[in-house]
Coordinates of N, CA and C in Angstrom, one line a residue:
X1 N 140.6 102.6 95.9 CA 140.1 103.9 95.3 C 139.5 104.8 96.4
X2 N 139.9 105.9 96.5 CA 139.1 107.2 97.5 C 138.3 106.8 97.4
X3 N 136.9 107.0 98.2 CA 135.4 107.5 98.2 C 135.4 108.8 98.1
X4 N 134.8 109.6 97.5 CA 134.5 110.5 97.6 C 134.0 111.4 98.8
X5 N 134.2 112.2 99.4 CA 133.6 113.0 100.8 C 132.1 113.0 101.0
X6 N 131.2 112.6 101.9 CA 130.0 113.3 101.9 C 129.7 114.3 101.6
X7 N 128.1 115.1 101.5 CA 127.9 116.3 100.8 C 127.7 116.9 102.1
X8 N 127.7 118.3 102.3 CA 127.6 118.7 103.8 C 126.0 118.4 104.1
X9 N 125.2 118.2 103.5 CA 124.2 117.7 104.0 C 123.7 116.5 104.4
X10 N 124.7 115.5 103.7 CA 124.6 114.1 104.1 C 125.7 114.0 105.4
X11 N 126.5 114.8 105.5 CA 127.2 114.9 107.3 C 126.3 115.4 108.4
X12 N 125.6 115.8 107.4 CA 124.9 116.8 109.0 C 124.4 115.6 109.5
X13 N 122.9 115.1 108.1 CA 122.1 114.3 109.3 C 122.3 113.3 109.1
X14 N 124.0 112.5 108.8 CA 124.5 111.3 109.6 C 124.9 111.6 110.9
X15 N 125.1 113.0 111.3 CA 125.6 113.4 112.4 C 124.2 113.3 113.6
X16 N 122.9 114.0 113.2 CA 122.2 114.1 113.5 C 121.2 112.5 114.2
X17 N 121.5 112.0 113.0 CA 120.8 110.6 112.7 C 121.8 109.8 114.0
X18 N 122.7 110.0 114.1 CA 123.6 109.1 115.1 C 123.5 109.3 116.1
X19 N 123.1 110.6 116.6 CA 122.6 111.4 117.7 C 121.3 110.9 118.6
X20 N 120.0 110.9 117.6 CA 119.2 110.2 117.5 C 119.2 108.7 117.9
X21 N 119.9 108.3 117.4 CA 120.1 106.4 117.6 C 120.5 106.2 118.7
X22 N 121.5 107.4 118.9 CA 122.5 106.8 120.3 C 121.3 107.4 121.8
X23 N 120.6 108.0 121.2 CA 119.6 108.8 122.2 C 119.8 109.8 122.6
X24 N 121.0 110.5 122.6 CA 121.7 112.2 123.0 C 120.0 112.9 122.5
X25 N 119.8 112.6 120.8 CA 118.0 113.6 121.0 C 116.9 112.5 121.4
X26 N 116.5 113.0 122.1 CA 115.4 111.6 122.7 C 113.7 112.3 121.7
X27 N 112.7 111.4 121.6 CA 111.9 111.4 120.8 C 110.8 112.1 121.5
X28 N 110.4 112.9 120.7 CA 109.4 114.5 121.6 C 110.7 115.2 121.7
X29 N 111.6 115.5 121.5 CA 112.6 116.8 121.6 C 112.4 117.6 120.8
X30 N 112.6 118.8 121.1 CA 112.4 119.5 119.8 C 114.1 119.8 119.7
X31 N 114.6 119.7 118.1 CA 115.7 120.6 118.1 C 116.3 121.6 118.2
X32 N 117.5 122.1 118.4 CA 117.9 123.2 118.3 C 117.3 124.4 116.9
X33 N 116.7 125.5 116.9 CA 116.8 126.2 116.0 C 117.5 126.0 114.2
X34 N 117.1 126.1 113.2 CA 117.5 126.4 111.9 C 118.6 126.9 111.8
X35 N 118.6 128.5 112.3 CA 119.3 129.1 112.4 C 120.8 128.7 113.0
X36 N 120.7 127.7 114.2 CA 121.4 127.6 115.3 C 122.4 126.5 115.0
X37 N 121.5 125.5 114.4 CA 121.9 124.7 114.0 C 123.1 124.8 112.6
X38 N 122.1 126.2 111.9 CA 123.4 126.4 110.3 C 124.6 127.0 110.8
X39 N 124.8 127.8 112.2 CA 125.9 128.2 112.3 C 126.5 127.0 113.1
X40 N 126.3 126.0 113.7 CA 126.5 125.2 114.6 C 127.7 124.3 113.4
X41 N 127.0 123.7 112.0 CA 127.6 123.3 111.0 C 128.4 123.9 110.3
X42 N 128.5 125.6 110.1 CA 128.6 126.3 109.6 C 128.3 126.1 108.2
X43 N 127.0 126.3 107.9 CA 126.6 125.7 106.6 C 125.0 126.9 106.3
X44 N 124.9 127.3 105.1 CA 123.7 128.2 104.8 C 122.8 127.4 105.3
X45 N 121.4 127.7 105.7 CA 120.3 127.9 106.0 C 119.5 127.3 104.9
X46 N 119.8 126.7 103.4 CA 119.2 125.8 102.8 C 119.9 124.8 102.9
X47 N 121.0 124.8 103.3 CA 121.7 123.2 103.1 C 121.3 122.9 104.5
X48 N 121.2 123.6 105.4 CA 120.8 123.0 107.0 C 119.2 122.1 107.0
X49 N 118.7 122.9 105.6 CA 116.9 122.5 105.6 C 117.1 121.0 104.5
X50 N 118.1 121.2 103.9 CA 117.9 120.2 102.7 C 118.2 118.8 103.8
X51 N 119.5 119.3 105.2 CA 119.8 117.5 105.6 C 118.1 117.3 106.8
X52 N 118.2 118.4 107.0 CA 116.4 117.9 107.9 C 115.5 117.5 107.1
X53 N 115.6 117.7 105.5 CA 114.6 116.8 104.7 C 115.2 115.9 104.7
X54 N 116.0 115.2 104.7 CA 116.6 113.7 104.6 C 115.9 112.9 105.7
X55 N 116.1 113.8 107.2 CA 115.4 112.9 107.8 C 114.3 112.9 108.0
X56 N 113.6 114.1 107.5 CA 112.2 113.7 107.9 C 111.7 112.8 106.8
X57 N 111.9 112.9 105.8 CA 111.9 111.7 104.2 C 112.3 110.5 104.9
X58 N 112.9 110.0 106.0 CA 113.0 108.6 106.5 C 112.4 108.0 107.8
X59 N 111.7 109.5 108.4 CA 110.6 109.3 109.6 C 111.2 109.7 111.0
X60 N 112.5 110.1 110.6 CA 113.2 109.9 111.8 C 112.7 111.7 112.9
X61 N 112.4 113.2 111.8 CA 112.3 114.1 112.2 C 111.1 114.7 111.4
X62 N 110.7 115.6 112.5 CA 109.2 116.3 112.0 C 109.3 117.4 111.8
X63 N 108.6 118.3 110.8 CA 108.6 119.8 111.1 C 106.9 120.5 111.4
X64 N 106.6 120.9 112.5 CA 105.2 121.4 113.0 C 105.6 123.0 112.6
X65 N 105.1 123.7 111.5 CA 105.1 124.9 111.5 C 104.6 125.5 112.6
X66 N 105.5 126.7 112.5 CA 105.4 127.5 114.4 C 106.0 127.1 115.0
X67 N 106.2 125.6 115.2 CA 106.8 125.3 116.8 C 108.3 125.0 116.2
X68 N 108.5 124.4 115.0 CA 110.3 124.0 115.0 C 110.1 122.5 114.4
X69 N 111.6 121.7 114.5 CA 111.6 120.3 114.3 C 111.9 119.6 115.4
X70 N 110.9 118.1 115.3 CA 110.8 117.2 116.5 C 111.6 116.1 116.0
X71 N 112.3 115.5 117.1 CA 112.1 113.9 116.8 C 111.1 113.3 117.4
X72 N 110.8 112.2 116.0 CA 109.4 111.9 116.1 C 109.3 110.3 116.9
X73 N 108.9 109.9 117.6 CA 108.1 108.6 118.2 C 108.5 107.8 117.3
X74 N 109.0 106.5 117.5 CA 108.9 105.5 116.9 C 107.6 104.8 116.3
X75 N 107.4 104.5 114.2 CA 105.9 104.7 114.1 C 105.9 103.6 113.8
X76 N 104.9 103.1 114.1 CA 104.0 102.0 114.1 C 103.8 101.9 112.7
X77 N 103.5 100.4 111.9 CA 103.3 100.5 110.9 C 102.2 99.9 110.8
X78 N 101.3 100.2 109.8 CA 100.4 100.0 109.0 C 100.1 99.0 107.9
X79 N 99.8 97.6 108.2 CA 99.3 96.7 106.6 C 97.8 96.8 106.8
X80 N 97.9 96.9 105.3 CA 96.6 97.1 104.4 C 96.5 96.3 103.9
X81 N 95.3 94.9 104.5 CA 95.1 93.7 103.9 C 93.4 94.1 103.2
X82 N 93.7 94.4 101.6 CA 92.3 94.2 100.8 C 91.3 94.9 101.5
X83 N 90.9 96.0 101.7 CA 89.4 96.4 102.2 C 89.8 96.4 103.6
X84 N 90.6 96.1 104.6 CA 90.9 96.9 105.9 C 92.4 97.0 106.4
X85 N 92.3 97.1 107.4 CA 93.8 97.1 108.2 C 94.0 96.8 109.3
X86 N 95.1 95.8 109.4 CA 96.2 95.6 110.5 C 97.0 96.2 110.8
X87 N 97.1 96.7 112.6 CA 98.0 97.5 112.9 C 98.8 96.5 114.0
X88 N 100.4 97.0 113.6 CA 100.9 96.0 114.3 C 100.5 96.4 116.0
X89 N 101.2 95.5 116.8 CA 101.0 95.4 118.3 C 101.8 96.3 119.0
X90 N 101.1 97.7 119.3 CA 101.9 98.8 120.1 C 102.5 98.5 121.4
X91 N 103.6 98.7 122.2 CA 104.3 98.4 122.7 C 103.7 99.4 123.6
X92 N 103.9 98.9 125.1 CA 103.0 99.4 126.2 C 103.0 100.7 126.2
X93 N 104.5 101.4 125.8 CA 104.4 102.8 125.9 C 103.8 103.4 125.1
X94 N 103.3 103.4 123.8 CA 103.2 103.6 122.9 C 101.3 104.6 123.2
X95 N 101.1 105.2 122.6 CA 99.5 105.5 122.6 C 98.7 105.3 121.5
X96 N 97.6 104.5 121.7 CA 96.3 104.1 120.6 C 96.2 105.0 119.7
X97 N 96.2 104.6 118.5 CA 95.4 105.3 117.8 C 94.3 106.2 117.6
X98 N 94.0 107.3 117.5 CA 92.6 107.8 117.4 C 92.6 108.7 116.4
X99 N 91.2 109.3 115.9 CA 90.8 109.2 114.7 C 89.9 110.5 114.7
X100 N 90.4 111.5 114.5 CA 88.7 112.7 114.1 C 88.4 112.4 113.0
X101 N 87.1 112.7 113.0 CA 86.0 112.4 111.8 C 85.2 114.3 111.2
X102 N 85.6 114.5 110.4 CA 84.6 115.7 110.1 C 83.8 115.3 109.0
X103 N 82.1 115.5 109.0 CA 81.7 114.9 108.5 C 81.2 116.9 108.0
X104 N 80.8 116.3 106.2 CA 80.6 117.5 105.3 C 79.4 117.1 104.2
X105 N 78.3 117.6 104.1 CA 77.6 117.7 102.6 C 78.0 118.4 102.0
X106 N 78.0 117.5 100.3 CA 78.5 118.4 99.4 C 77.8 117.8 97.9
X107 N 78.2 118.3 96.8 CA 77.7 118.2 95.5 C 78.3 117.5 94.6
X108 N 78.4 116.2 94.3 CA 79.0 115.5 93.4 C 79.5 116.6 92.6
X109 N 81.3 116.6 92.1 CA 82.0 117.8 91.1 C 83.2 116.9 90.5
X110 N 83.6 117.2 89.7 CA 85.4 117.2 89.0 C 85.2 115.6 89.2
X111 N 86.5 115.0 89.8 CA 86.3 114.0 89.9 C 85.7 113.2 90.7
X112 N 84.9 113.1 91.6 CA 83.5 112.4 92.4 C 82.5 112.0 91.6
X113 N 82.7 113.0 90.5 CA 81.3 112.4 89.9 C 81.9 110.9 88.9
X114 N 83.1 111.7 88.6 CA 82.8 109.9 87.6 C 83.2 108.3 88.9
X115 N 83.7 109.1 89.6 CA 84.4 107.9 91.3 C 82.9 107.1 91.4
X116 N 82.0 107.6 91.4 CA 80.4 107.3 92.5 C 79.8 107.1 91.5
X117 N 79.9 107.7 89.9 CA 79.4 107.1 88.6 C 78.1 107.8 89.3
X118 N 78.1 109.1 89.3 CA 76.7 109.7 89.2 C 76.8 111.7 88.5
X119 N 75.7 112.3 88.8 CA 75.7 113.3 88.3 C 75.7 114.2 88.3
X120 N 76.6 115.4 87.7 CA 77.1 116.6 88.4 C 76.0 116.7 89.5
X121 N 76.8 117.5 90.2 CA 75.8 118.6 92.1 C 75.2 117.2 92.5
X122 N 75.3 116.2 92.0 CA 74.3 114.6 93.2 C 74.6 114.9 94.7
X123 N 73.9 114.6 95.0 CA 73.9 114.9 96.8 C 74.9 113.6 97.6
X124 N 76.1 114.2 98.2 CA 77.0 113.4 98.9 C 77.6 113.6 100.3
X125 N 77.8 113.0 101.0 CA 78.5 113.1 102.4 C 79.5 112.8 101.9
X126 N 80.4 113.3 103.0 CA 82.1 113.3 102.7 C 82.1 113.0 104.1
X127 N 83.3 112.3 104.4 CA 83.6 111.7 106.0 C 85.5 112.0 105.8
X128 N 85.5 112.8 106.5 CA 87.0 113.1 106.5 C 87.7 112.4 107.8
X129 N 88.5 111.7 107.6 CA 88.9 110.9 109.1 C 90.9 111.0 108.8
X130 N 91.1 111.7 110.2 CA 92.8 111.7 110.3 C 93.0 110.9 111.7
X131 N 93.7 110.0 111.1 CA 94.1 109.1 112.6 C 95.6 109.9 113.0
X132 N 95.8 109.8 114.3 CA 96.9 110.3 115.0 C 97.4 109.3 116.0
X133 N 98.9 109.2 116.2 CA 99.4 108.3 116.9 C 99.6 109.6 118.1
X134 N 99.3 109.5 119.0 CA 99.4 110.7 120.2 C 99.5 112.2 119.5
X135 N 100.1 112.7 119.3 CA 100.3 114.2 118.1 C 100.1 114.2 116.8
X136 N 101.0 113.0 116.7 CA 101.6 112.9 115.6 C 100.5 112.7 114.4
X137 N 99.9 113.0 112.9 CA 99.2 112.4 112.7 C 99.8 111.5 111.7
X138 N 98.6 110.3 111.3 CA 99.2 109.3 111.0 C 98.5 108.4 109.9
X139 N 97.2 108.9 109.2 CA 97.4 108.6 108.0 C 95.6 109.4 107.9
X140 N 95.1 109.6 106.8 CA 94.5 110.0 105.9 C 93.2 109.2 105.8
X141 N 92.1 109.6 105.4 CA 91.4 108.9 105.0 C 89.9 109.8 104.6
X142 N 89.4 109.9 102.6 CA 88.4 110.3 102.5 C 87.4 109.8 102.2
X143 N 85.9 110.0 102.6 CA 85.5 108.5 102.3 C 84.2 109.3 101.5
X144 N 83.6 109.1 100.3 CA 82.6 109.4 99.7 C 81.2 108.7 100.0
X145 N 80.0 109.0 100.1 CA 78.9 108.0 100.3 C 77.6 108.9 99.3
X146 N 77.0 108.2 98.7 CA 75.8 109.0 98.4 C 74.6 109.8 99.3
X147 N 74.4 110.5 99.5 CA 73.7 111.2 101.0 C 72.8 110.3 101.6
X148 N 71.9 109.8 100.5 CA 71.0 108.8 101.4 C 71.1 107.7 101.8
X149 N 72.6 107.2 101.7 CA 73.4 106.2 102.4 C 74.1 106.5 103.6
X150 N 74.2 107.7 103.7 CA 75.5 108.2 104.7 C 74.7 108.0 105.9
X151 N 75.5 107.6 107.3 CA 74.5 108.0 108.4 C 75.1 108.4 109.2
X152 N 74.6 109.1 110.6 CA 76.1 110.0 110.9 C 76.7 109.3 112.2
X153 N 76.5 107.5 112.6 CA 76.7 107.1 113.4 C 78.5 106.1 112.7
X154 N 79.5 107.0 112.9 CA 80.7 106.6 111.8 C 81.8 105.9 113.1
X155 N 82.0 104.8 113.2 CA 83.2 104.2 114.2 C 84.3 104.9 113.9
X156 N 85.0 104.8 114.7 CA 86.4 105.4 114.5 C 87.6 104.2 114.1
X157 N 88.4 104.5 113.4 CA 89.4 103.5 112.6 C 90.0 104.3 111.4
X158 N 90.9 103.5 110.7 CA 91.3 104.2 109.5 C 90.5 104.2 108.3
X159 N 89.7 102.8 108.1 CA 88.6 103.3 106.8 C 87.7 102.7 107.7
X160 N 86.6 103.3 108.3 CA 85.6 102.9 109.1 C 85.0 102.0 108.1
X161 N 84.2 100.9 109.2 CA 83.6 99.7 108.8 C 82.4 100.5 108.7
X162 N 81.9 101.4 107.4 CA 80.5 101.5 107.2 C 79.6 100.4 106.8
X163 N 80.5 99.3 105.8 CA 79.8 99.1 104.9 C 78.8 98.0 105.2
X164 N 79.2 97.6 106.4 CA 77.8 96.0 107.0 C 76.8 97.3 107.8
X165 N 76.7 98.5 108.3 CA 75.9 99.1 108.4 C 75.0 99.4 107.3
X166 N 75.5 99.7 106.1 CA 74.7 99.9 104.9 C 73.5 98.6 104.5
X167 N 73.8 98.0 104.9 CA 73.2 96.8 104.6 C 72.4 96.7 103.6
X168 N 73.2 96.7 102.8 CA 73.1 96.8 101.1 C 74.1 95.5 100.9
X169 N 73.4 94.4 99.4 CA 74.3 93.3 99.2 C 75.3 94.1 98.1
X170 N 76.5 94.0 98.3 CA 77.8 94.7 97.6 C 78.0 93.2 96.5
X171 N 78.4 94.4 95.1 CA 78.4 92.9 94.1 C 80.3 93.0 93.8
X172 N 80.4 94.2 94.1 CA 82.3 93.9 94.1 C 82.7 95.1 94.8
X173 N 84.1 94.8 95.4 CA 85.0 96.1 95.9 C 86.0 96.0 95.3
X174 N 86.1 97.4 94.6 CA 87.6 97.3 93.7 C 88.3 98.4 94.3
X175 N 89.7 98.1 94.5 CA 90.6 99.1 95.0 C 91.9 98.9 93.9
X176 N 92.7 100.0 94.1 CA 93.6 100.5 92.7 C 94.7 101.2 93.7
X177 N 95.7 100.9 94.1 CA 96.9 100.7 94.6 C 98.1 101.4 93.7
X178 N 98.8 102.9 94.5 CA 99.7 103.2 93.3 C 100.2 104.3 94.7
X179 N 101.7 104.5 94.0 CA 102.4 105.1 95.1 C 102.7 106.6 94.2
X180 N 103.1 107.8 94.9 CA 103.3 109.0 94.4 C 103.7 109.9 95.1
X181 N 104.1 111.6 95.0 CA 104.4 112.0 95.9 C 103.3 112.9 96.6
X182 N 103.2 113.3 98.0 CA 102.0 114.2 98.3 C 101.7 115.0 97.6
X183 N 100.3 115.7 97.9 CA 99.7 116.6 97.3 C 100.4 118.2 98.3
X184 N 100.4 119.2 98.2 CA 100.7 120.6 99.5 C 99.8 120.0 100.6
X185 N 98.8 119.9 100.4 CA 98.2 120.0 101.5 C 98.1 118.6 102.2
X186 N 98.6 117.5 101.5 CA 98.4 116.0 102.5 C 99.7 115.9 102.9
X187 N 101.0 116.6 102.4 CA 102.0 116.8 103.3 C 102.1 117.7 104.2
X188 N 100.8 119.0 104.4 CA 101.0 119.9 105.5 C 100.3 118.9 106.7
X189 N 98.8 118.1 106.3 CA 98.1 117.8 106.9 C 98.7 116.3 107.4
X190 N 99.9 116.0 106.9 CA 100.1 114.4 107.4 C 101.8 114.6 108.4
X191 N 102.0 116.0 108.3 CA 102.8 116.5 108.4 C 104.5 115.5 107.9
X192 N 104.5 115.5 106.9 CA 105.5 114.8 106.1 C 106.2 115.4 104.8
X193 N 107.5 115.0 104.4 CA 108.5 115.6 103.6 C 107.6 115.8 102.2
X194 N 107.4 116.6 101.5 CA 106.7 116.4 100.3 C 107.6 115.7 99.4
X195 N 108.9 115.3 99.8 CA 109.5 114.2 98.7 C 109.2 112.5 99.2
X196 N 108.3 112.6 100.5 CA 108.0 111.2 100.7 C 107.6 110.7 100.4
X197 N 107.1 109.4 99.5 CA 106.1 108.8 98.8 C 105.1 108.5 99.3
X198 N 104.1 108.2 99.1 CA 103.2 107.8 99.8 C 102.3 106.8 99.2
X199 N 101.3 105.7 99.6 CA 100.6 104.6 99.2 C 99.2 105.7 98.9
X200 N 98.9 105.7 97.9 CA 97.4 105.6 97.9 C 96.6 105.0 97.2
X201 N 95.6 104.7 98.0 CA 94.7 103.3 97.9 C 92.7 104.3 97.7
X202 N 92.5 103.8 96.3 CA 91.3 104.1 96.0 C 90.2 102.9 96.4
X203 N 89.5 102.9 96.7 CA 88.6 101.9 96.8 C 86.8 102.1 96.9
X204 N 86.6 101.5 95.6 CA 85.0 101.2 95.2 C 84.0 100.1 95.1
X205 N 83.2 100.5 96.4 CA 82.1 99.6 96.5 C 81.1 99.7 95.7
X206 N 80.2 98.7 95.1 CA 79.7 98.4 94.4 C 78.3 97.5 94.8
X207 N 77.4 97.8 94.7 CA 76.1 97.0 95.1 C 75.6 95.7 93.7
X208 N 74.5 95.0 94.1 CA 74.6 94.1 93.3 C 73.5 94.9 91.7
X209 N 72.9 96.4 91.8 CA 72.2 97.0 91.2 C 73.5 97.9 89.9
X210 N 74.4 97.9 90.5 CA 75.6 98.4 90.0 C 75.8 99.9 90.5
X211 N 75.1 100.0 91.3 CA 75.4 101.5 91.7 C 76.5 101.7 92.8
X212 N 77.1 102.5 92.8 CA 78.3 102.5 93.6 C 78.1 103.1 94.8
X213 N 78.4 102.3 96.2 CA 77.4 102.6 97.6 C 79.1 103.9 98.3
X214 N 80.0 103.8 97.4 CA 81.0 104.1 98.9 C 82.4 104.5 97.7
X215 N 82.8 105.2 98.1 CA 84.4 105.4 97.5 C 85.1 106.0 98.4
X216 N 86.3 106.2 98.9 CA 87.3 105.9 100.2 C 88.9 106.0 99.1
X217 N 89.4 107.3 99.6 CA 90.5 107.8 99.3 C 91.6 107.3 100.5
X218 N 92.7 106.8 100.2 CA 93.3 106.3 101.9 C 94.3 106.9 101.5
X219 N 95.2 107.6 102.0 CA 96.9 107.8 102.0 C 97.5 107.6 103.4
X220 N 98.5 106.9 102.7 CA 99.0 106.0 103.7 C 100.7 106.4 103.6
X221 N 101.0 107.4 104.2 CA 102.7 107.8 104.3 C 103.9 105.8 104.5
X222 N 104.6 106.6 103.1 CA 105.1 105.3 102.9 C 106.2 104.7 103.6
X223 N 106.2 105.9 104.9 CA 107.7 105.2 106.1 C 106.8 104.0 107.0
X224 N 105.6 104.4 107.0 CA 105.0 103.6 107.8 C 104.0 102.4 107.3
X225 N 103.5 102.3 105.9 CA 102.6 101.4 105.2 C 103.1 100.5 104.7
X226 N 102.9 99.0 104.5 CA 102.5 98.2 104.0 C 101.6 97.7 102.7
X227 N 101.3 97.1 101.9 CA 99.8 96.3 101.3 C 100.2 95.3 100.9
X228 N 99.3 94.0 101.5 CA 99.4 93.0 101.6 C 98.1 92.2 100.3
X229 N 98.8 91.4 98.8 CA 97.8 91.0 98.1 C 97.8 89.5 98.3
X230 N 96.5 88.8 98.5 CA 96.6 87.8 98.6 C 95.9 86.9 98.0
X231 N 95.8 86.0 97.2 CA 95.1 85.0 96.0 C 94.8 83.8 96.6
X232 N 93.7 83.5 96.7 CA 93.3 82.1 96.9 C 93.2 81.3 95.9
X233 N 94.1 80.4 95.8 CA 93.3 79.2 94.5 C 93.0 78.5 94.7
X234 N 91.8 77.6 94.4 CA 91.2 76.4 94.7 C 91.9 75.2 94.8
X235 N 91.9 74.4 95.8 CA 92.8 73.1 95.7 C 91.9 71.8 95.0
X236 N 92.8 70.9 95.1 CA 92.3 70.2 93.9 C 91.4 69.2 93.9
X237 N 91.1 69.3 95.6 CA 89.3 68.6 96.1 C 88.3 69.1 95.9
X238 N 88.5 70.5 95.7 CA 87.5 72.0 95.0 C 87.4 71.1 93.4
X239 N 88.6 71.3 92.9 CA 88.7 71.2 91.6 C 87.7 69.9 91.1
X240 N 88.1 69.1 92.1 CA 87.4 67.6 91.6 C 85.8 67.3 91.9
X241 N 85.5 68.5 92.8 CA 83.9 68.6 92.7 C 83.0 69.6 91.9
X242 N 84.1 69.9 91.0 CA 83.3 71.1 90.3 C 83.3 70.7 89.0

């Protein structure tokens, strides 16, 4: 039976994508022009943008408004084991991670108030942290604190270890795990396809008074994330002394 022909946008960036592999575009290139490229295919100027969403939806190409589309660095992925993260082992060329932090006061509103289980305008820090793999950025992270918890001495990482600084006894952390597509602005700011999915990961600390010390929004672009659940069950020398 025939196969059917490709769509001209799935020729482009299998054309593109092969190009890429074989290395003809090396990573930090920027491409040729939109324009350059649609007459290059001979193809309108949305079908040329629809096959560059294909690849930036698979990680392979970036688009930085102003400057054009990149091929992107090979990315490092990301597991999210329970309350922190493992990053695999960067390969020598590769650049560390780093992290800006903008830190904000603001007024418990919409949804924060019921997240922190407190009361409209309550006094809160916000800790905004975007990690970046050299340019590139690379994942998300908002973290809520009650104000007279917050301090402004915050490590760098993807969900900073506040919470053994708080030194407050925590009676549970609950996190809620669900995938979806970006918001406008966490695909301008993660710079990713708004048809990419992405992990996001809520997570709420809990003191042993029941008041909620911390809540921590994570998005985690899903070419690069992981989450790893893991259950311990007691064995059966546990069992026989209990």
């Amino acid at each position: 039976m025939t196969q059917p022909a490709p769509s001209r946008r799935h020729a482009i960036a299998d054309d593109l994508r092969s190009q890429i592999s074989k290395g003809r575009l090396k990573a930090g290139e920027r491409l040729p022009s939109e324009a350059h490229l649609a007459t290059h295919y001979k193809v309108s100027t949305p079908t040329l943008r629809n096959a560059l969403a294909l690849l930036q939806g698979e990680g392979l190409v970036e688009k930085i408004h102003g400057s054009g589309n990149f091929v992107r660095h090979p990315l490092r992925r990301t597991t999210y084991v329970g309350g922190g993260h493992v990053q695999s082992t960067p390969a020598l060329a590769e650049e560390p991670l780093h992290t800006t932090i903008r830190t904000t006061n603001l007024r418990a509103h919409g949804h924060l108030t019921a997240l922190l289980k407190v009361s409209p305008r309550s006094p809160l820090t916000e800790f905004h942290c975007l990690s970046h793999e050299g340019k590139t950025p690379h994942s998300l992270a908002r973290i809520y604190v009650p104000r007279d918890l917050a301090s402004a001495d915050v490590p760098e990482g993807l969900l900073p270890a506040r919470l053994p600084a708080l030194r407050v006894p925590l009676a549970m952390v609950q996190e809620t795990v669900s995938t979806r597509l970006p918001t406008p602005s966490e695909a301008t700011t993660l710079r990713i396809s708004p048809t990419l999915a992405i992990l996001s990961i809520t997570r709420v600390a809990t003191d042993t008074t029941g008041r909620v010390v911390e809540a921590a929004l994570l998005t985690l672009p899903g070419d690069r994330a992981d989450a790893v659940f893991t259950t311990h069950h007691p064995t059966e020398a546990r069992r026989a002394e209990q």
